CSV table of C-alpha atoms and ligand atoms in Angstrom, one decimal:
chain,number,residue,atom,x,y,z
A,1,MET,CA,0.0,0.0,0.0
A,2,ARG,CA,1.2,3.5,-0.9
A,3,VAL,CA,1.6,6.0,2.0
A,4,PHE,CA,1.4,9.8,1.9
A,5,ASN,CA,5.1,10.6,1.9
A,6,PHE,CA,5.9,14.2,3.1
A,7,SER,CA,9.7,13.7,2.8
A,8,ALA,CA,11.7,16.8,1.8
A,9,GLY,CA,13.9,14.6,-0.4
A,10,PRO,CA,14.3,12.1,-1.9
A,11,ALA,CA,10.6,12.6,-2.2
A,12,VAL,CA,7.3,11.2,-3.5
A,13,LEU,CA,7.1,10.5,-7.3
A,14,PRO,CA,3.9,10.2,-9.3
A,15,GLU,CA,2.5,6.7,-8.9
A,16,SER,CA,1.8,6.4,-12.7
A,17,VAL,CA,5.5,7.1,-13.3
A,18,LEU,CA,6.6,4.3,-11.0
A,19,ARG,CA,4.1,1.9,-12.6
A,20,ARG,CA,5.4,2.7,-16.0
A,21,ALA,CA,9.0,2.3,-15.0
A,22,ALA,CA,8.1,-1.0,-13.4
A,23,ASN,CA,6.4,-2.2,-16.6
A,24,GLU,CA,9.3,-1.1,-18.8
A,25,MET,CA,12.0,-2.3,-16.3
A,26,GLN,CA,13.1,-5.5,-18.1
A,27,ASP,CA,12.1,-4.6,-21.7
A,28,TRP,CA,12.0,-1.0,-22.8
A,29,HIS,CA,9.7,-0.6,-25.9
A,30,GLY,CA,10.6,-4.0,-27.3
A,31,SER,CA,14.3,-3.4,-27.2
A,32,GLY,CA,14.8,-6.5,-25.0
A,33,MET,CA,16.8,-4.4,-22.6
A,34,SER,CA,16.3,-2.4,-19.5
A,35,VAL,CA,17.1,1.3,-19.9
A,36,MET,CA,19.8,0.6,-17.3
A,37,GLU,CA,21.5,-1.8,-19.6
A,38,MET,CA,21.6,0.4,-22.7
A,39,SER,CA,24.6,2.1,-24.2
A,40,HIS,CA,24.3,5.8,-23.6
A,41,ARG,CA,25.4,6.3,-27.2
A,42,GLY,CA,22.9,3.8,-28.7
A,43,LYS,CA,19.9,5.0,-30.6
A,44,GLU,CA,17.4,3.9,-28.0
A,45,PHE,CA,18.9,5.8,-25.2
A,46,ILE,CA,19.7,8.8,-27.4
A,47,SER,CA,15.9,9.0,-28.2
A,48,ILE,CA,15.1,8.9,-24.5
A,49,PHE,CA,17.7,11.6,-23.8
A,50,GLU,CA,16.6,13.9,-26.5
A,51,LYS,CA,12.9,13.6,-25.6
A,52,THR,CA,13.7,14.3,-21.9
A,53,GLU,CA,15.7,17.4,-22.7
A,54,ALA,CA,13.0,18.6,-25.2
A,55,ASP,CA,10.2,18.1,-22.6
A,56,PHE,CA,12.2,19.9,-19.9
A,57,ARG,CA,12.8,22.8,-22.3
A,58,GLN,CA,9.1,22.9,-23.3
A,59,LEU,CA,7.9,22.8,-19.7
A,60,LEU,CA,10.1,25.8,-18.7
A,61,ASN,CA,10.1,27.5,-22.1
A,62,ILE,CA,13.9,27.4,-22.2
A,63,SER,CA,15.3,29.3,-25.2
A,64,SER,CA,18.2,28.2,-27.3
A,65,ASP,CA,20.3,30.9,-25.6
A,66,TYR,CA,20.6,28.4,-22.8
A,67,SER,CA,22.4,25.1,-22.5
A,68,VAL,CA,20.6,22.4,-20.5
A,69,LEU,CA,22.9,19.9,-18.8
A,70,PHE,CA,22.2,16.7,-16.9
A,71,LEU,CA,25.1,16.1,-14.6
A,72,GLN,CA,25.9,14.2,-11.4
A,73,GLY,CA,26.9,15.1,-7.9
A,74,GLY,CA,23.8,16.9,-6.7
A,75,ALA,CA,23.3,20.5,-5.8
A,76,LEU,CA,26.1,20.4,-3.2
A,77,ALA,CA,28.6,19.6,-5.9
A,78,MET,CA,27.3,22.6,-7.8
A,79,ASN,CA,28.2,24.7,-4.8
A,80,ALA,CA,31.9,24.2,-5.9
A,81,LEU,CA,31.2,24.0,-9.6
A,82,ILE,CA,29.5,27.4,-9.8
A,83,PRO,CA,32.6,29.4,-8.7
A,84,MET,CA,34.8,27.1,-10.8
A,85,ASN,CA,32.8,27.6,-13.9
A,86,LEU,CA,31.9,31.3,-13.5
A,87,LEU,CA,34.8,33.1,-11.8
A,88,GLY,CA,36.9,33.7,-14.9
A,89,ASP,CA,39.4,36.4,-14.0
A,90,LYS,CA,37.2,37.7,-11.1
A,91,THR,CA,37.9,36.8,-7.5
A,92,THR,CA,34.7,37.6,-5.7
A,93,ALA,CA,31.0,36.5,-5.7
A,94,ASP,CA,27.9,37.8,-4.0
A,95,TYR,CA,25.6,35.5,-2.0
A,96,VAL,CA,22.2,36.2,-0.4
A,97,ASN,CA,21.9,34.1,2.8
A,98,THR,CA,18.3,32.9,3.4
A,99,GLY,CA,18.9,29.7,5.3
A,100,GLU,CA,20.6,26.4,5.6
A,101,TRP,CA,21.1,25.7,1.9
A,102,SER,CA,22.4,29.3,1.3
A,103,LYS,CA,24.9,28.8,4.1
A,104,LYS,CA,26.2,25.6,2.5
A,105,SER,CA,26.6,27.3,-0.8
A,106,ILE,CA,28.5,30.2,0.9
A,107,GLN,CA,30.8,27.9,2.8
A,108,GLU,CA,31.8,25.9,-0.2
A,109,ALA,CA,32.3,28.9,-2.5
A,110,LYS,CA,34.7,30.4,0.1
A,111,LYS,CA,37.2,27.7,-1.0
A,112,TYR,CA,37.4,29.3,-4.4
A,113,CYS,CA,36.8,33.0,-4.0
A,114,THR,CA,36.0,35.8,-1.7
A,115,VAL,CA,32.4,35.6,-0.8
A,116,ASN,CA,30.4,38.7,0.0
A,117,VAL,CA,27.2,38.0,1.9
A,118,VAL,CA,25.2,40.9,0.5
A,119,ALA,CA,22.0,40.3,2.5
A,120,SER,CA,20.9,37.9,5.2
A,121,SER,CA,17.7,37.0,7.0
A,122,GLU,CA,19.7,35.4,9.9
A,123,ASP,CA,18.6,38.2,12.2
A,124,GLN,CA,15.1,36.7,12.2
A,125,GLY,CA,16.0,33.0,12.1
A,126,PHE,CA,15.8,32.8,8.4
A,127,THR,CA,12.0,33.3,8.2
A,128,TYR,CA,11.9,35.8,5.3
A,129,VAL,CA,13.6,36.8,2.1
A,130,PRO,CA,15.5,40.1,2.3
A,131,ALA,CA,14.1,42.8,-0.1
A,132,GLN,CA,16.3,43.4,-3.1
A,133,ALA,CA,16.6,47.1,-2.1
A,134,ASP,CA,18.6,45.9,0.9
A,135,TRP,CA,21.1,43.8,-1.0
A,136,LYS,CA,24.6,45.4,-1.0
A,137,LEU,CA,25.6,44.2,-4.4
A,138,ASN,CA,29.1,44.5,-5.8
A,139,ARG,CA,29.6,45.5,-9.4
A,140,ASN,CA,32.8,43.5,-9.6
A,141,ALA,CA,31.3,40.2,-8.4
A,142,ALA,CA,31.5,37.3,-10.8
A,143,TYR,CA,27.9,36.4,-10.0
A,144,VAL,CA,25.2,36.7,-7.4
A,145,HIS,CA,23.8,33.5,-5.9
A,146,ILE,CA,20.4,33.0,-4.4
A,147,CYS,CA,18.4,30.0,-3.2
A,148,THR,CA,14.9,30.5,-4.4
A,149,ASN,CA,13.3,27.9,-2.2
A,150,GLU,CA,14.9,27.1,1.2
A,151,THR,CA,13.8,23.5,1.7
A,152,ILE,CA,14.6,23.4,5.4
A,153,GLY,CA,13.3,26.8,6.5
A,154,GLY,CA,10.3,26.8,4.1
A,155,VAL,CA,11.1,30.3,2.6
A,156,GLU,CA,10.4,30.9,-1.1
A,157,TYR,CA,11.0,33.9,-3.3
A,158,GLN,CA,7.6,35.0,-4.6
A,159,TRP,CA,9.4,37.6,-6.8
A,160,VAL,CA,12.2,37.7,-9.3
A,161,PRO,CA,15.3,39.8,-8.6
A,162,ASP,CA,15.8,42.7,-11.1
A,163,LYS,CA,18.5,42.0,-13.6
A,164,SER,CA,21.9,43.6,-13.4
A,165,ASP,CA,25.1,43.1,-15.3
A,166,VAL,CA,26.2,40.6,-12.8
A,167,PRO,CA,24.9,37.1,-13.6
A,168,LEU,CA,22.2,35.7,-11.4
A,169,VAL,CA,22.6,32.1,-10.2
A,170,ALA,CA,19.7,30.3,-8.5
A,171,ASP,CA,19.5,27.1,-6.6
A,172,MET,CA,16.0,25.9,-7.5
A,173,SER,CA,16.4,22.3,-6.2
A,174,SER,CA,13.2,22.1,-4.3
A,175,HIS,CA,10.8,24.1,-6.4
A,176,ILE,CA,11.9,23.7,-10.0
A,177,LEU,CA,8.8,22.8,-12.1
A,178,SER,CA,6.4,23.7,-9.3
A,179,ARG,CA,5.5,27.1,-10.8
A,180,GLU,CA,5.9,29.1,-14.0
A,181,ILE,CA,9.2,30.9,-14.2
A,182,ASP,CA,10.8,33.2,-16.7
A,183,VAL,CA,14.1,31.5,-17.3
A,184,SER,CA,15.5,34.5,-19.1
A,185,SER,CA,15.4,36.4,-15.7
A,186,TYR,CA,18.2,34.1,-14.5
A,187,ASP,CA,21.7,33.3,-15.9
A,188,VAL,CA,22.1,29.9,-14.2
A,189,ILE,CA,19.4,27.7,-12.7
A,190,TYR,CA,20.5,24.5,-11.1
A,191,GLY,CA,19.5,21.8,-8.6
A,192,GLY,CA,19.3,18.2,-7.5
A,193,ALA,CA,16.6,16.1,-9.0
A,194,GLN,CA,15.3,14.3,-5.9
A,195,LYS,CA,12.7,16.9,-4.8
A,196,ASN,CA,10.6,17.5,-7.9
A,197,ILE,CA,12.2,15.6,-10.8
A,198,GLY,CA,13.4,12.1,-10.0
A,199,PRO,CA,16.2,10.0,-8.4
A,200,ALA,CA,18.9,11.6,-6.2
A,201,GLY,CA,22.3,12.2,-7.9
A,202,LEU,CA,20.9,13.6,-11.1
A,203,THR,CA,21.7,17.3,-11.3
A,204,PHE,CA,20.2,19.8,-13.8
A,205,CYS,CA,22.0,22.9,-14.9
A,206,ILE,CA,20.5,25.5,-17.1
A,207,VAL,CA,23.1,28.0,-18.1
A,208,ARG,CA,23.3,31.0,-20.5
A,209,LYS,CA,25.6,29.9,-23.3
A,210,ASP,CA,27.4,33.2,-23.3
A,211,LEU,CA,28.7,32.4,-19.8
A,212,LEU,CA,30.5,29.3,-21.0
A,213,GLY,CA,34.2,29.5,-21.2
A,214,ARG,CA,35.0,31.1,-17.9
A,215,ALA,CA,36.0,28.0,-16.0
A,216,LEU,CA,39.1,27.9,-13.9
A,217,ASP,CA,41.8,25.5,-15.2
A,218,ILE,CA,41.4,23.3,-12.1
A,219,THR,CA,37.7,22.5,-13.1
A,220,PRO,CA,37.3,18.8,-13.6
A,221,THR,CA,36.4,18.1,-17.2
A,222,VAL,CA,33.2,16.2,-16.4
A,223,PHE,CA,32.1,19.3,-14.4
A,224,ASN,CA,33.1,21.9,-17.0
A,225,TRP,CA,29.9,23.3,-18.4
A,226,LYS,CA,31.4,24.2,-21.7
A,227,GLU,CA,32.9,20.8,-22.3
A,228,GLN,CA,29.6,19.2,-21.2
A,229,THR,CA,27.6,21.5,-23.5
A,230,GLU,CA,29.8,20.6,-26.4
A,231,HIS,CA,29.3,16.9,-25.7
A,232,ASN,CA,25.5,17.0,-24.8
A,233,SER,CA,26.2,16.1,-21.2
A,234,MET,CA,28.1,13.0,-22.4
A,235,VAL,CA,31.8,13.8,-21.7
A,236,ASN,CA,31.3,10.9,-19.3
A,237,THR,CA,28.5,8.3,-19.0
A,238,PRO,CA,25.5,10.3,-17.8
A,239,PRO,CA,23.2,8.9,-15.1
A,240,THR,CA,21.1,7.2,-17.8
A,241,TYR,CA,18.4,5.5,-15.7
A,242,SER,CA,17.8,8.7,-13.6
A,243,ILE,CA,17.5,10.7,-16.8
A,244,TYR,CA,14.9,8.2,-18.1
A,245,ILE,CA,12.9,8.6,-14.9
A,246,ALA,CA,13.1,12.4,-15.1
A,247,GLY,CA,11.8,12.0,-18.6
A,248,LEU,CA,8.8,10.1,-17.4
A,249,VAL,CA,8.1,12.8,-14.8
A,250,PHE,CA,8.3,15.5,-17.5
A,251,GLU,CA,5.8,13.6,-19.6
A,252,TRP,CA,3.5,13.3,-16.6
A,253,LEU,CA,3.8,17.0,-16.0
A,254,ILE,CA,2.9,17.8,-19.6
A,255,GLU,CA,-0.1,15.4,-19.2
A,256,GLN,CA,-1.2,17.3,-16.1
A,257,GLY,CA,-1.4,20.5,-18.2
A,258,GLY,CA,2.1,21.8,-17.7
A,259,LEU,CA,3.2,24.3,-15.2
A,260,VAL,CA,0.2,26.5,-15.4
A,261,GLN,CA,-2.0,23.7,-14.0
A,262,ILE,CA,0.6,22.3,-11.7
A,263,GLU,CA,1.1,25.8,-10.1
A,264,LYS,CA,-2.6,26.1,-9.5
A,265,MET,CA,-2.7,22.8,-7.8
A,266,ASN,CA,0.3,23.7,-5.7
A,267,ILE,CA,-1.3,26.9,-4.6
A,268,ALA,CA,-4.4,25.1,-3.6
A,269,LYS,CA,-2.4,22.5,-1.7
A,270,ALA,CA,-0.3,25.0,0.2
A,271,ASN,CA,-3.3,27.1,1.0
A,272,LEU,CA,-5.1,24.2,2.7
A,273,LEU,CA,-2.2,24.0,5.2
A,274,TYR,CA,-1.4,27.7,5.7
A,275,GLU,CA,-5.1,28.7,6.1
A,276,TYR,CA,-5.5,26.1,8.8
A,277,PHE,CA,-2.3,27.1,10.7
A,278,ASP,CA,-3.5,30.8,10.6
A,279,SER,CA,-6.8,29.8,12.1
A,280,THR,CA,-5.5,28.1,15.2
A,281,GLN,CA,-3.1,28.7,18.2
A,282,PHE,CA,-2.4,25.0,18.5
A,283,TYR,CA,0.1,25.0,15.6
A,284,HIS,CA,2.0,27.8,14.0
A,285,SER,CA,3.9,28.6,10.9
A,286,PRO,CA,7.1,30.5,11.5
A,287,VAL,CA,7.7,32.0,8.1
A,288,HIS,CA,6.6,35.6,7.1
A,289,LYS,CA,3.4,35.2,5.1
A,290,ALA,CA,4.7,36.8,1.9
A,291,ASP,CA,7.7,34.4,1.8
A,292,ARG,CA,6.0,31.1,2.6
A,293,SER,CA,7.1,28.2,0.5
A,294,ARG,CA,4.4,26.3,-1.5
A,295,MET,CA,6.7,23.2,-1.5
A,296,ASN,CA,8.0,22.9,2.1
A,297,VAL,CA,5.7,23.9,5.0
A,298,PRO,CA,7.4,23.9,8.4
A,299,PHE,CA,5.2,24.2,11.4
A,300,TRP,CA,5.4,23.9,15.2
A,301,LEU,CA,3.1,22.5,17.8
A,302,GLN,CA,2.7,25.1,20.5
A,303,ASP,CA,3.3,22.3,23.0
A,304,GLU,CA,6.4,20.6,21.8
A,305,ALA,CA,6.0,17.9,24.4
A,306,LEU,CA,3.4,16.5,22.1
A,307,ASN,CA,5.7,16.1,19.1
A,308,GLU,CA,6.3,12.4,19.5
A,309,LYS,CA,2.7,11.6,20.0
A,310,PHE,CA,1.8,13.8,16.9
A,311,LEU,CA,4.3,11.9,14.8
A,312,SER,CA,3.3,8.4,15.8
A,313,GLY,CA,-0.4,9.2,15.3
A,314,ALA,CA,0.4,10.5,11.8
A,315,GLN,CA,2.4,7.4,11.0
A,316,GLN,CA,-0.6,5.2,12.0
A,317,ARG,CA,-2.6,7.1,9.3
A,318,GLY,CA,0.0,6.6,6.6
A,319,LEU,CA,1.2,10.2,6.9
A,320,LEU,CA,5.0,9.8,6.8
A,321,GLN,CA,8.2,11.9,7.2
A,322,LEU,CA,6.6,14.9,8.9
A,323,LYS,CA,9.5,15.5,11.3
A,324,GLY,CA,11.3,18.8,10.7
A,325,HIS,CA,14.9,18.9,9.7
A,326,ARG,CA,17.3,18.0,12.6
A,327,SER,CA,18.9,21.5,12.4
A,328,VAL,CA,15.7,23.4,13.1
A,329,GLY,CA,13.3,20.9,14.8
A,330,GLY,CA,9.5,21.2,14.7
A,331,MET,CA,7.5,19.6,11.9
A,332,ARG,CA,7.7,20.0,8.1
A,333,ALA,CA,5.3,18.9,5.4
A,334,SER,CA,6.9,18.8,1.9
A,335,ILE,CA,4.2,18.9,-0.7
A,336,TYR,CA,5.9,18.6,-4.0
A,337,ASN,CA,4.2,18.2,-7.4
A,338,ALA,CA,3.6,14.5,-6.9
A,339,MET,CA,1.9,14.8,-3.6
A,340,PRO,CA,-1.8,14.5,-4.4
A,341,ILE,CA,-4.2,17.0,-2.9
A,342,GLU,CA,-5.9,14.1,-1.1
A,343,GLY,CA,-2.6,13.7,0.9
A,344,VAL,CA,-2.8,17.3,2.0
A,345,ARG,CA,-6.5,17.0,2.9
A,346,THR,CA,-5.8,13.8,4.9
A,347,LEU,CA,-3.0,15.7,6.7
A,348,VAL,CA,-5.3,18.7,7.5
A,349,ASP,CA,-7.9,16.3,8.8
A,350,TYR,CA,-5.4,14.7,11.1
A,351,LEU,CA,-4.1,18.1,12.3
A,352,LYS,CA,-7.6,19.0,13.3
A,353,GLU,CA,-8.3,15.7,14.9
A,354,PHE,CA,-5.1,15.9,16.9
A,355,GLU,CA,-5.9,19.4,18.0
A,356,ARG,CA,-9.4,18.4,19.2
A,357,SER,CA,-8.0,15.6,21.3
A,358,HIS,CA,-5.0,17.4,22.7
A,359,GLY,CA,-5.9,21.1,22.5
B,1,PLP,C1,18.2,19.1,-1.3
B,1,PLP,C2,18.9,20.4,-1.6
B,1,PLP,C3,20.2,20.6,-1.8
B,1,PLP,C4,21.2,19.4,-1.7
B,1,PLP,O1,21.1,18.5,-2.8
B,1,PLP,P1,22.1,17.3,-2.9
B,1,PLP,O2,21.5,16.5,-4.0
B,1,PLP,O3,22.0,16.5,-1.6
B,1,PLP,O4,23.4,17.8,-3.2
B,1,PLP,C5,20.7,21.8,-2.1
B,1,PLP,N1,19.9,22.9,-2.2
B,1,PLP,C6,18.6,22.8,-1.9
B,1,PLP,C7,17.8,24.0,-2.0
B,1,PLP,C8,18.1,21.6,-1.6
B,1,PLP,O5,16.7,21.5,-1.4
């Protein structure tokens, strides 16, 4: 039996995608092979790869000015690869610090350049996004880095920073494909796949082609965006099976009506939770209303002594992985694209029931 899995990542995938992958596991489209067993240069896999990239481009409306790469190493590897690929002859980069994932990006970048933290919401426990008017940007920075959805803190940009001459780099790991975005407002968009796309390890990188060619000499070839662009992400063997699963998820998204429909559904799902939290004293949501994430919803029980009881009751109802991240505590419901609205309704029913019996 399937549960409602509120994990922040790796996370729930559409059931129909899992069923299809299961059906095709041993014999993909009459090839007599599993996708896992195919040569990455053979015509079968190339057809999967090309469709996957085309669907990703279609969903996000990515123009030919951008290279789309499917790499490995996850978003944390990208924390090193971003300075390596973008510094060129510059020595500094700007970072906005909105929480745990921003902090990791900053820490790693410091190994390669001087990092200027140009704005931070640490003063209020990372519960908001600092307004762009308060960012102390540097004209000489190689780029400015933001995390547009802080998976742990549940803080999401509901606006797009104004463009400047300094390239804008965004970690979108945990909300890519959850809403419409204008890709041309960014210069690099990257993330790990395991929140909204597919298996962990697969890493997507959407990069403006005119930024290619700035890599430091020490950049490993397999992580050099220019090399990978020239070789269609196949300098090395790409994560073939993960790319195939991502392709099935993209097809599923297109069947759902694309990002317009998905975004509507995500707004409806998030509203069910936030409206309830705003109507009661028993639970509370720590994030400023304007910056609340539609994907990751942290919440606290007013009486934290009830946490264990809350979690075990949830588990009995098939509502899993609601415990907040170990670094911040509390609870967190991650409600990615593949979480059906029935899952969120079941959670809200349980929240109410638990409040009635313990409030
Ligand atoms: C999950 C996550 C990461 C880390 O991804 P890995 O695949 O573990 O490297 C980085 N940034 C954000 C915003 C995330 O949600």
